Amino acid sequence: MSAQTEEAAARPASRTGKGGAPPASGVSQRTGRAVPYLLILPAAVFTVLLLGWIMVQNGLLSFQNLNRRQLIRRTTEWIGFDNYTDTLGHEEFWRVTLRSVVFTAVNVALVMVVGCLIGLLLARLGKRTRLLLLLGLVLAWAMPVVAATTVFQWLFAQRFGVVNHVLDQLGWHSMAEYNWTSGQFSTFFVITVLLVWQSVPFVAINLYAATTTIPKELYEAAALDGAGVWKRFTSVTFPFLKPFFYATTFLEVIWIFKSFTQVFVINEGGPDRLTETLPVYAFVEGMNNQHFGMGAAISILTILILLALTAYYLRLVLKQEEDEL
């Protein structure tokens, strides 16, 4: 046998190794593909244990009649879907649901508009001014929710609130001791200002970071074509950052819809329960009225409504993207 034939016969053996075993490179590739899953496995397990178990227990509780009497006697009364049928058949539930949807839509629209304006302003400011504004946004964003809500309670206090004092000094003397939490719309106004103030930094900072990825040549070309500020935004900024707007709006819908602390701490859903949203409604029915099974059912329905809203929004986004393609 010639030397070339012996070399050709030896090549397959060199690829497979002894006994036809797979090469070491194949094993390393499979190990490399498994590394990301192994890294997220602890977090996934912790999330399932922490949230999944709570969801299961809450779901089981929603099928029970659990009030003060059952707690004292330590008895479990399974009532099937009665909590769900009673909730869905109650007119108050649908009023709160409509109120929550409108409340979410108004707040998300305001947050996105104000956040985008501030984000675009950040892109046009000088370095020092931008740094100061970014610092203020980060501090507002980092403030704990309860602390921020307490500050707004002080700002809009009836007798010694800063807002009433400023309005009085500007000539609106009827606002000197105005009670902002005495009416439905005025209470919602305070809550909306608070939520917008807390949410705008997230949108503004992320929008500014996204604008740094847009090639400057696009703006230069638009300027040469005579495009103004609004035309540059609609023809360059918005199309380039459309995925950012979709994702941010999606996150804001979830965050606003499930907001509980701000609504509850400002006036506990008052006056006369006219500012209750679904999370507050579930808490009041479950904890304050001690209808724990009913509160659990309302919380499950709240999650389902939020999933339906987000699914509808994602469907619209995907449909629009398909139409553009």
CSV table of C-alpha atoms in Angstrom, one decimal:
chain,number,residue,atom,x,y,z
A,1,MET,CA,0.0,0.0,0.0
A,2,SER,CA,1.3,3.4,-1.0
A,3,ALA,CA,2.0,6.2,1.5
A,4,GLN,CA,-1.0,8.2,0.1
A,5,THR,CA,-3.4,5.3,0.6
A,6,GLU,CA,-2.2,4.8,4.2
A,7,GLU,CA,-2.6,8.6,4.9
A,8,ALA,CA,-6.2,8.6,3.5
A,9,ALA,CA,-7.1,5.5,5.6
A,10,ALA,CA,-5.8,7.2,8.7
A,11,ARG,CA,-7.9,10.4,8.2
A,12,PRO,CA,-11.3,9.0,9.4
A,13,ALA,CA,-9.7,7.6,12.4
A,14,SER,CA,-8.1,10.9,13.3
A,15,ARG,CA,-11.6,12.6,13.1
A,16,THR,CA,-13.5,10.2,15.2
A,17,GLY,CA,-10.8,9.1,17.6
A,18,LYS,CA,-10.4,5.6,19.1
A,19,GLY,CA,-13.4,3.3,18.9
A,20,GLY,CA,-15.4,5.8,16.8
A,21,ALA,CA,-15.9,8.1,19.7
A,22,PRO,CA,-17.1,11.7,18.9
A,23,PRO,CA,-14.4,14.3,18.9
A,24,ALA,CA,-13.8,16.4,21.9
A,25,SER,CA,-14.8,19.6,20.1
A,26,GLY,CA,-18.4,18.3,19.8
A,27,VAL,CA,-18.6,17.7,23.5
A,28,SER,CA,-17.3,21.2,24.2
A,29,GLN,CA,-19.8,22.7,21.8
A,30,ARG,CA,-22.7,20.9,23.6
A,31,THR,CA,-21.3,22.0,26.9
A,32,GLY,CA,-21.1,25.6,25.7
A,33,ARG,CA,-24.7,25.6,24.6
A,34,ALA,CA,-25.8,24.3,27.9
A,35,VAL,CA,-23.9,26.9,30.0
A,36,PRO,CA,-26.5,29.8,29.5
A,37,TYR,CA,-29.3,27.5,30.7
A,38,LEU,CA,-27.2,26.3,33.7
A,39,LEU,CA,-26.6,30.0,34.6
A,40,ILE,CA,-30.2,31.0,34.6
A,41,LEU,CA,-31.4,27.7,36.3
A,42,PRO,CA,-31.0,29.0,39.9
A,43,ALA,CA,-32.9,32.2,39.1
A,44,ALA,CA,-35.6,30.2,37.3
A,45,VAL,CA,-36.0,27.7,40.2
A,46,PHE,CA,-36.1,30.5,42.7
A,47,THR,CA,-38.8,32.4,40.7
A,48,VAL,CA,-40.9,29.3,40.4
A,49,LEU,CA,-40.7,28.5,44.1
A,50,LEU,CA,-41.3,32.1,45.1
A,51,LEU,CA,-44.0,33.2,42.7
A,52,GLY,CA,-45.4,29.8,41.4
A,53,TRP,CA,-46.1,28.5,44.9
A,54,ILE,CA,-47.9,31.8,45.9
A,55,MET,CA,-50.0,31.7,42.7
A,56,VAL,CA,-51.0,28.1,43.4
A,57,GLN,CA,-52.0,28.9,47.0
A,58,ASN,CA,-53.9,32.0,45.8
A,59,GLY,CA,-55.6,29.9,43.2
A,60,LEU,CA,-56.7,27.3,45.8
A,61,LEU,CA,-57.9,30.1,48.1
A,62,SER,CA,-60.1,31.5,45.4
A,63,PHE,CA,-62.1,28.3,45.5
A,64,GLN,CA,-62.8,28.5,49.2
A,65,ASN,CA,-65.2,30.4,51.5
A,66,LEU,CA,-62.6,31.8,53.9
A,67,ASN,CA,-63.9,34.4,56.3
A,68,ARG,CA,-63.4,35.2,60.0
A,69,ARG,CA,-65.5,32.2,61.1
A,70,GLN,CA,-63.5,29.7,59.1
A,71,LEU,CA,-60.3,31.2,60.4
A,72,ILE,CA,-61.4,30.9,64.0
A,73,ARG,CA,-62.7,27.3,63.5
A,74,ARG,CA,-59.8,26.4,61.3
A,75,THR,CA,-62.1,24.8,58.7
A,76,THR,CA,-61.8,24.7,54.9
A,77,GLU,CA,-65.0,25.2,52.9
A,78,TRP,CA,-64.6,24.4,49.2
A,79,ILE,CA,-67.3,26.3,47.2
A,80,GLY,CA,-66.0,25.8,43.6
A,81,PHE,CA,-66.5,28.7,41.3
A,82,ASP,CA,-68.9,30.6,43.5
A,83,ASN,CA,-66.4,33.4,44.3
A,84,TYR,CA,-65.8,33.9,40.5
A,85,THR,CA,-69.5,33.9,39.6
A,86,ASP,CA,-70.3,36.3,42.4
A,87,THR,CA,-67.5,38.6,41.4
A,88,LEU,CA,-68.3,38.6,37.7
A,89,GLY,CA,-72.0,39.1,38.5
A,90,HIS,CA,-71.3,42.1,40.7
A,91,GLU,CA,-71.7,45.5,38.9
A,92,GLU,CA,-69.1,47.0,41.1
A,93,PHE,CA,-66.4,44.7,39.7
A,94,TRP,CA,-67.1,45.9,36.2
A,95,ARG,CA,-67.1,49.5,37.2
A,96,VAL,CA,-63.7,49.1,38.9
A,97,THR,CA,-62.4,47.2,35.8
A,98,LEU,CA,-63.4,50.0,33.4
A,99,ARG,CA,-62.0,52.6,35.8
A,100,SER,CA,-58.7,50.6,35.9
A,101,VAL,CA,-58.4,50.4,32.1
A,102,VAL,CA,-59.1,54.1,31.6
A,103,PHE,CA,-56.8,55.0,34.5
A,104,THR,CA,-54.0,52.9,32.9
A,105,ALA,CA,-54.6,54.3,29.4
A,106,VAL,CA,-54.4,57.9,30.6
A,107,ASN,CA,-51.3,57.4,32.7
A,108,VAL,CA,-49.4,55.4,30.0
A,109,ALA,CA,-50.2,58.1,27.4
A,110,LEU,CA,-48.9,60.9,29.7
A,111,VAL,CA,-45.9,58.9,30.7
A,112,MET,CA,-44.9,58.1,27.2
A,113,VAL,CA,-45.4,61.7,25.9
A,114,VAL,CA,-43.6,63.4,28.8
A,115,GLY,CA,-40.9,60.8,28.9
A,116,CYS,CA,-40.2,61.0,25.2
A,117,LEU,CA,-40.1,64.8,25.3
A,118,ILE,CA,-37.6,64.8,28.2
A,119,GLY,CA,-35.6,62.0,26.5
A,120,LEU,CA,-35.3,64.1,23.3
A,121,LEU,CA,-34.4,67.1,25.3
A,122,LEU,CA,-31.5,65.2,26.9
A,123,ALA,CA,-30.2,64.4,23.5
A,124,ARG,CA,-30.0,68.1,22.6
A,125,LEU,CA,-28.6,69.5,25.9
A,126,GLY,CA,-24.9,70.2,26.7
A,127,LYS,CA,-22.9,67.7,28.8
A,128,ARG,CA,-23.2,69.5,32.1
A,129,THR,CA,-26.9,70.4,31.8
A,130,ARG,CA,-27.6,66.8,30.7
A,131,LEU,CA,-25.7,65.4,33.6
A,132,LEU,CA,-27.7,67.5,36.1
A,133,LEU,CA,-31.0,66.5,34.5
A,134,LEU,CA,-30.0,62.8,34.4
A,135,LEU,CA,-29.0,63.0,38.1
A,136,GLY,CA,-32.4,64.4,39.0
A,137,LEU,CA,-34.2,61.7,36.9
A,138,VAL,CA,-32.2,59.0,38.6
A,139,LEU,CA,-32.9,60.3,42.1
A,140,ALA,CA,-36.6,60.5,41.3
A,141,TRP,CA,-36.6,57.0,39.9
A,142,ALA,CA,-34.6,55.6,42.8
A,143,MET,CA,-36.9,57.0,45.5
A,144,PRO,CA,-38.8,54.2,47.3
A,145,VAL,CA,-42.5,54.1,46.3
A,146,VAL,CA,-43.8,54.6,49.9
A,147,ALA,CA,-41.4,57.5,50.5
A,148,ALA,CA,-42.4,59.2,47.2
A,149,THR,CA,-46.1,58.7,48.0
A,150,THR,CA,-45.7,60.2,51.5
A,151,VAL,CA,-43.9,63.3,50.0
A,152,PHE,CA,-46.8,63.8,47.6
A,153,GLN,CA,-49.2,63.6,50.5
A,154,TRP,CA,-47.3,66.4,52.1
A,155,LEU,CA,-47.2,68.4,48.9
A,156,PHE,CA,-51.0,68.2,48.4
A,157,ALA,CA,-51.9,68.4,52.1
A,158,GLN,CA,-55.0,70.5,52.8
A,159,ARG,CA,-53.7,73.0,55.4
A,160,PHE,CA,-49.9,73.1,55.1
A,161,GLY,CA,-49.4,71.7,51.6
A,162,VAL,CA,-46.9,73.4,49.3
A,163,VAL,CA,-49.2,73.1,46.3
A,164,ASN,CA,-52.1,74.9,48.0
A,165,HIS,CA,-49.7,77.6,49.3
A,166,VAL,CA,-48.3,78.3,45.8
A,167,LEU,CA,-51.7,78.4,44.2
A,168,ASP,CA,-52.9,80.8,46.9
A,169,GLN,CA,-49.9,83.1,46.3
A,170,LEU,CA,-50.6,83.0,42.5
A,171,GLY,CA,-54.1,84.4,43.1
A,172,TRP,CA,-56.2,81.2,43.4
A,173,HIS,CA,-57.2,82.0,47.0
A,174,SER,CA,-60.0,79.4,46.9
A,175,MET,CA,-57.2,76.8,46.8
A,176,ALA,CA,-55.7,77.9,50.1
A,177,GLU,CA,-57.1,75.0,52.0
A,178,TYR,CA,-58.4,72.8,49.2
A,179,ASN,CA,-58.8,69.1,50.1
A,180,TRP,CA,-57.4,67.2,47.1
A,181,THR,CA,-58.6,63.9,48.3
A,182,SER,CA,-62.2,64.9,48.8
A,183,GLY,CA,-63.3,64.1,45.2
A,184,GLN,CA,-62.8,61.4,42.7
A,185,PHE,CA,-61.1,63.4,40.0
A,186,SER,CA,-58.9,65.5,42.3
A,187,THR,CA,-57.7,62.3,44.0
A,188,PHE,CA,-57.0,60.7,40.7
A,189,PHE,CA,-55.1,63.9,39.6
A,190,VAL,CA,-52.8,63.6,42.6
A,191,ILE,CA,-52.2,59.8,41.9
A,192,THR,CA,-51.6,60.5,38.2
A,193,VAL,CA,-49.0,63.2,38.9
A,194,LEU,CA,-47.3,60.8,41.3
A,195,LEU,CA,-47.2,57.9,38.8
A,196,VAL,CA,-46.1,60.1,35.9
A,197,TRP,CA,-43.3,61.6,38.1
A,198,GLN,CA,-42.1,58.1,39.1
A,199,SER,CA,-42.4,56.6,35.6
A,200,VAL,CA,-41.0,59.4,33.4
A,201,PRO,CA,-37.3,58.8,34.3
A,202,PHE,CA,-37.4,55.2,33.0
A,203,VAL,CA,-38.8,56.3,29.7
A,204,ALA,CA,-36.6,59.4,29.3
A,205,ILE,CA,-33.3,57.7,30.2
A,206,ASN,CA,-34.0,54.7,28.0
A,207,LEU,CA,-35.1,56.9,25.1
A,208,TYR,CA,-32.0,59.1,25.4
A,209,ALA,CA,-29.8,56.0,25.5
A,210,ALA,CA,-31.6,54.7,22.4
A,211,THR,CA,-31.1,58.0,20.5
A,212,THR,CA,-27.3,57.6,20.8
A,213,THR,CA,-27.5,54.5,18.6
A,214,ILE,CA,-29.1,56.5,15.7
A,215,PRO,CA,-26.5,57.4,13.0
A,216,LYS,CA,-26.0,61.1,12.8
A,217,GLU,CA,-25.9,60.9,9.0
A,218,LEU,CA,-29.6,60.3,9.0
A,219,TYR,CA,-30.3,63.6,10.9
A,220,GLU,CA,-27.8,65.4,8.6
A,221,ALA,CA,-29.6,64.1,5.5
A,222,ALA,CA,-33.0,65.1,6.9
A,223,ALA,CA,-31.7,68.6,7.7
A,224,LEU,CA,-30.4,69.0,4.2
A,225,ASP,CA,-33.9,68.1,2.9
A,226,GLY,CA,-35.3,70.9,5.0
A,227,ALA,CA,-36.9,68.8,7.7
A,228,GLY,CA,-37.9,70.5,10.9
A,229,VAL,CA,-37.8,69.1,14.4
A,230,TRP,CA,-41.1,67.3,14.1
A,231,LYS,CA,-40.3,66.0,10.6
A,232,ARG,CA,-37.0,64.6,11.8
A,233,PHE,CA,-38.7,62.9,14.7
A,234,THR,CA,-41.4,61.3,12.5
A,235,SER,CA,-39.1,60.3,9.7
A,236,VAL,CA,-35.9,59.4,11.6
A,237,THR,CA,-36.2,59.0,15.3
A,238,PHE,CA,-39.6,57.2,15.6
A,239,PRO,CA,-39.0,54.7,12.8
A,240,PHE,CA,-35.6,53.9,14.1
A,241,LEU,CA,-36.8,53.5,17.7
A,242,LYS,CA,-40.1,51.9,17.0
A,243,PRO,CA,-39.1,48.7,18.9
A,244,PHE,CA,-38.2,50.8,21.9
A,245,PHE,CA,-41.6,52.5,21.9
A,246,TYR,CA,-43.4,49.2,21.7
A,247,ALA,CA,-41.4,47.5,24.5
A,248,THR,CA,-41.6,50.6,26.8
A,249,THR,CA,-45.3,51.0,26.3
A,250,PHE,CA,-45.8,47.3,27.1
A,251,LEU,CA,-43.8,47.6,30.3
A,252,GLU,CA,-45.6,50.8,31.4
A,253,VAL,CA,-49.0,49.2,30.8
A,254,ILE,CA,-48.1,46.4,33.2
A,255,TRP,CA,-46.5,48.7,35.8
A,256,ILE,CA,-49.4,51.2,35.8
A,257,PHE,CA,-52.2,48.6,35.8
A,258,LYS,CA,-50.8,46.7,38.8
A,259,SER,CA,-49.8,49.8,40.8
A,260,PHE,CA,-51.2,49.4,44.3
A,261,THR,CA,-49.1,51.4,46.8
A,262,GLN,CA,-49.7,54.8,45.2
A,263,VAL,CA,-53.4,54.4,44.9
A,264,PHE,CA,-53.9,52.9,48.4
A,265,VAL,CA,-51.6,55.1,50.4
A,266,ILE,CA,-53.0,58.4,48.9
A,267,ASN,CA,-56.5,57.8,50.1
A,268,GLU,CA,-57.1,54.1,50.4
A,269,GLY,CA,-59.3,54.0,47.3
A,270,GLY,CA,-61.5,56.8,48.6
A,271,PRO,CA,-63.5,58.9,48.8
A,272,ASP,CA,-66.4,56.3,49.0
A,273,ARG,CA,-64.2,53.8,47.1
A,274,LEU,CA,-64.4,55.9,43.9
A,275,THR,CA,-60.7,55.7,43.2
A,276,GLU,CA,-60.3,51.9,43.7
A,277,THR,CA,-58.5,50.1,40.9
A,278,LEU,CA,-58.5,46.3,40.6
A,279,PRO,CA,-55.5,45.7,42.9
A,280,VAL,CA,-56.9,48.0,45.6
A,281,TYR,CA,-60.4,46.4,45.1
A,282,ALA,CA,-59.0,42.9,45.6
A,283,PHE,CA,-57.1,44.1,48.8
A,284,VAL,CA,-60.1,45.9,50.3
A,285,GLU,CA,-62.4,42.9,49.6
A,286,GLY,CA,-59.9,40.4,50.9
A,287,MET,CA,-58.2,42.1,53.8
A,288,ASN,CA,-60.4,44.9,55.0
A,289,ASN,CA,-63.8,43.1,54.5
A,290,GLN,CA,-62.2,39.7,55.4
A,291,HIS,CA,-63.6,38.0,52.4
A,292,PHE,CA,-60.3,36.3,51.7
A,293,GLY,CA,-61.6,33.8,49.1
A,294,MET,CA,-63.3,36.7,47.2
A,295,GLY,CA,-60.2,38.8,47.3
A,296,ALA,CA,-58.2,35.9,45.9
A,297,ALA,CA,-60.7,35.4,43.1
A,298,ILE,CA,-60.5,39.1,42.2
A,299,SER,CA,-56.7,39.0,42.1
A,300,ILE,CA,-56.8,36.0,39.8
A,301,LEU,CA,-59.2,37.8,37.5
A,302,THR,CA,-57.0,40.9,37.6
A,303,ILE,CA,-54.1,38.8,36.4
A,304,LEU,CA,-56.2,37.4,33.6
A,305,ILE,CA,-57.4,40.9,32.5
A,306,LEU,CA,-53.9,42.1,32.5
A,307,LEU,CA,-52.8,39.1,30.4
A,308,ALA,CA,-55.7,39.8,28.0
A,309,LEU,CA,-54.7,43.5,27.6
A,310,THR,CA,-51.1,42.7,27.0
A,311,ALA,CA,-51.9,39.9,24.6
A,312,TYR,CA,-54.1,42.3,22.6
A,313,TYR,CA,-51.4,44.9,22.6
A,314,LEU,CA,-48.8,42.4,21.4
A,315,ARG,CA,-51.2,41.2,18.7
A,316,LEU,CA,-51.5,44.8,17.4
A,317,VAL,CA,-47.8,45.2,17.4
A,318,LEU,CA,-47.1,42.0,15.6
A,319,LYS,CA,-49.8,42.7,13.1
A,320,GLN,CA,-48.4,46.2,12.4
A,321,GLU,CA,-44.9,44.7,11.9
A,322,GLU,CA,-46.2,42.1,9.5
A,323,ASP,CA,-48.0,44.8,7.5
A,324,GLU,CA,-44.7,46.8,7.3
A,325,LEU,CA,-42.8,43.8,6.0
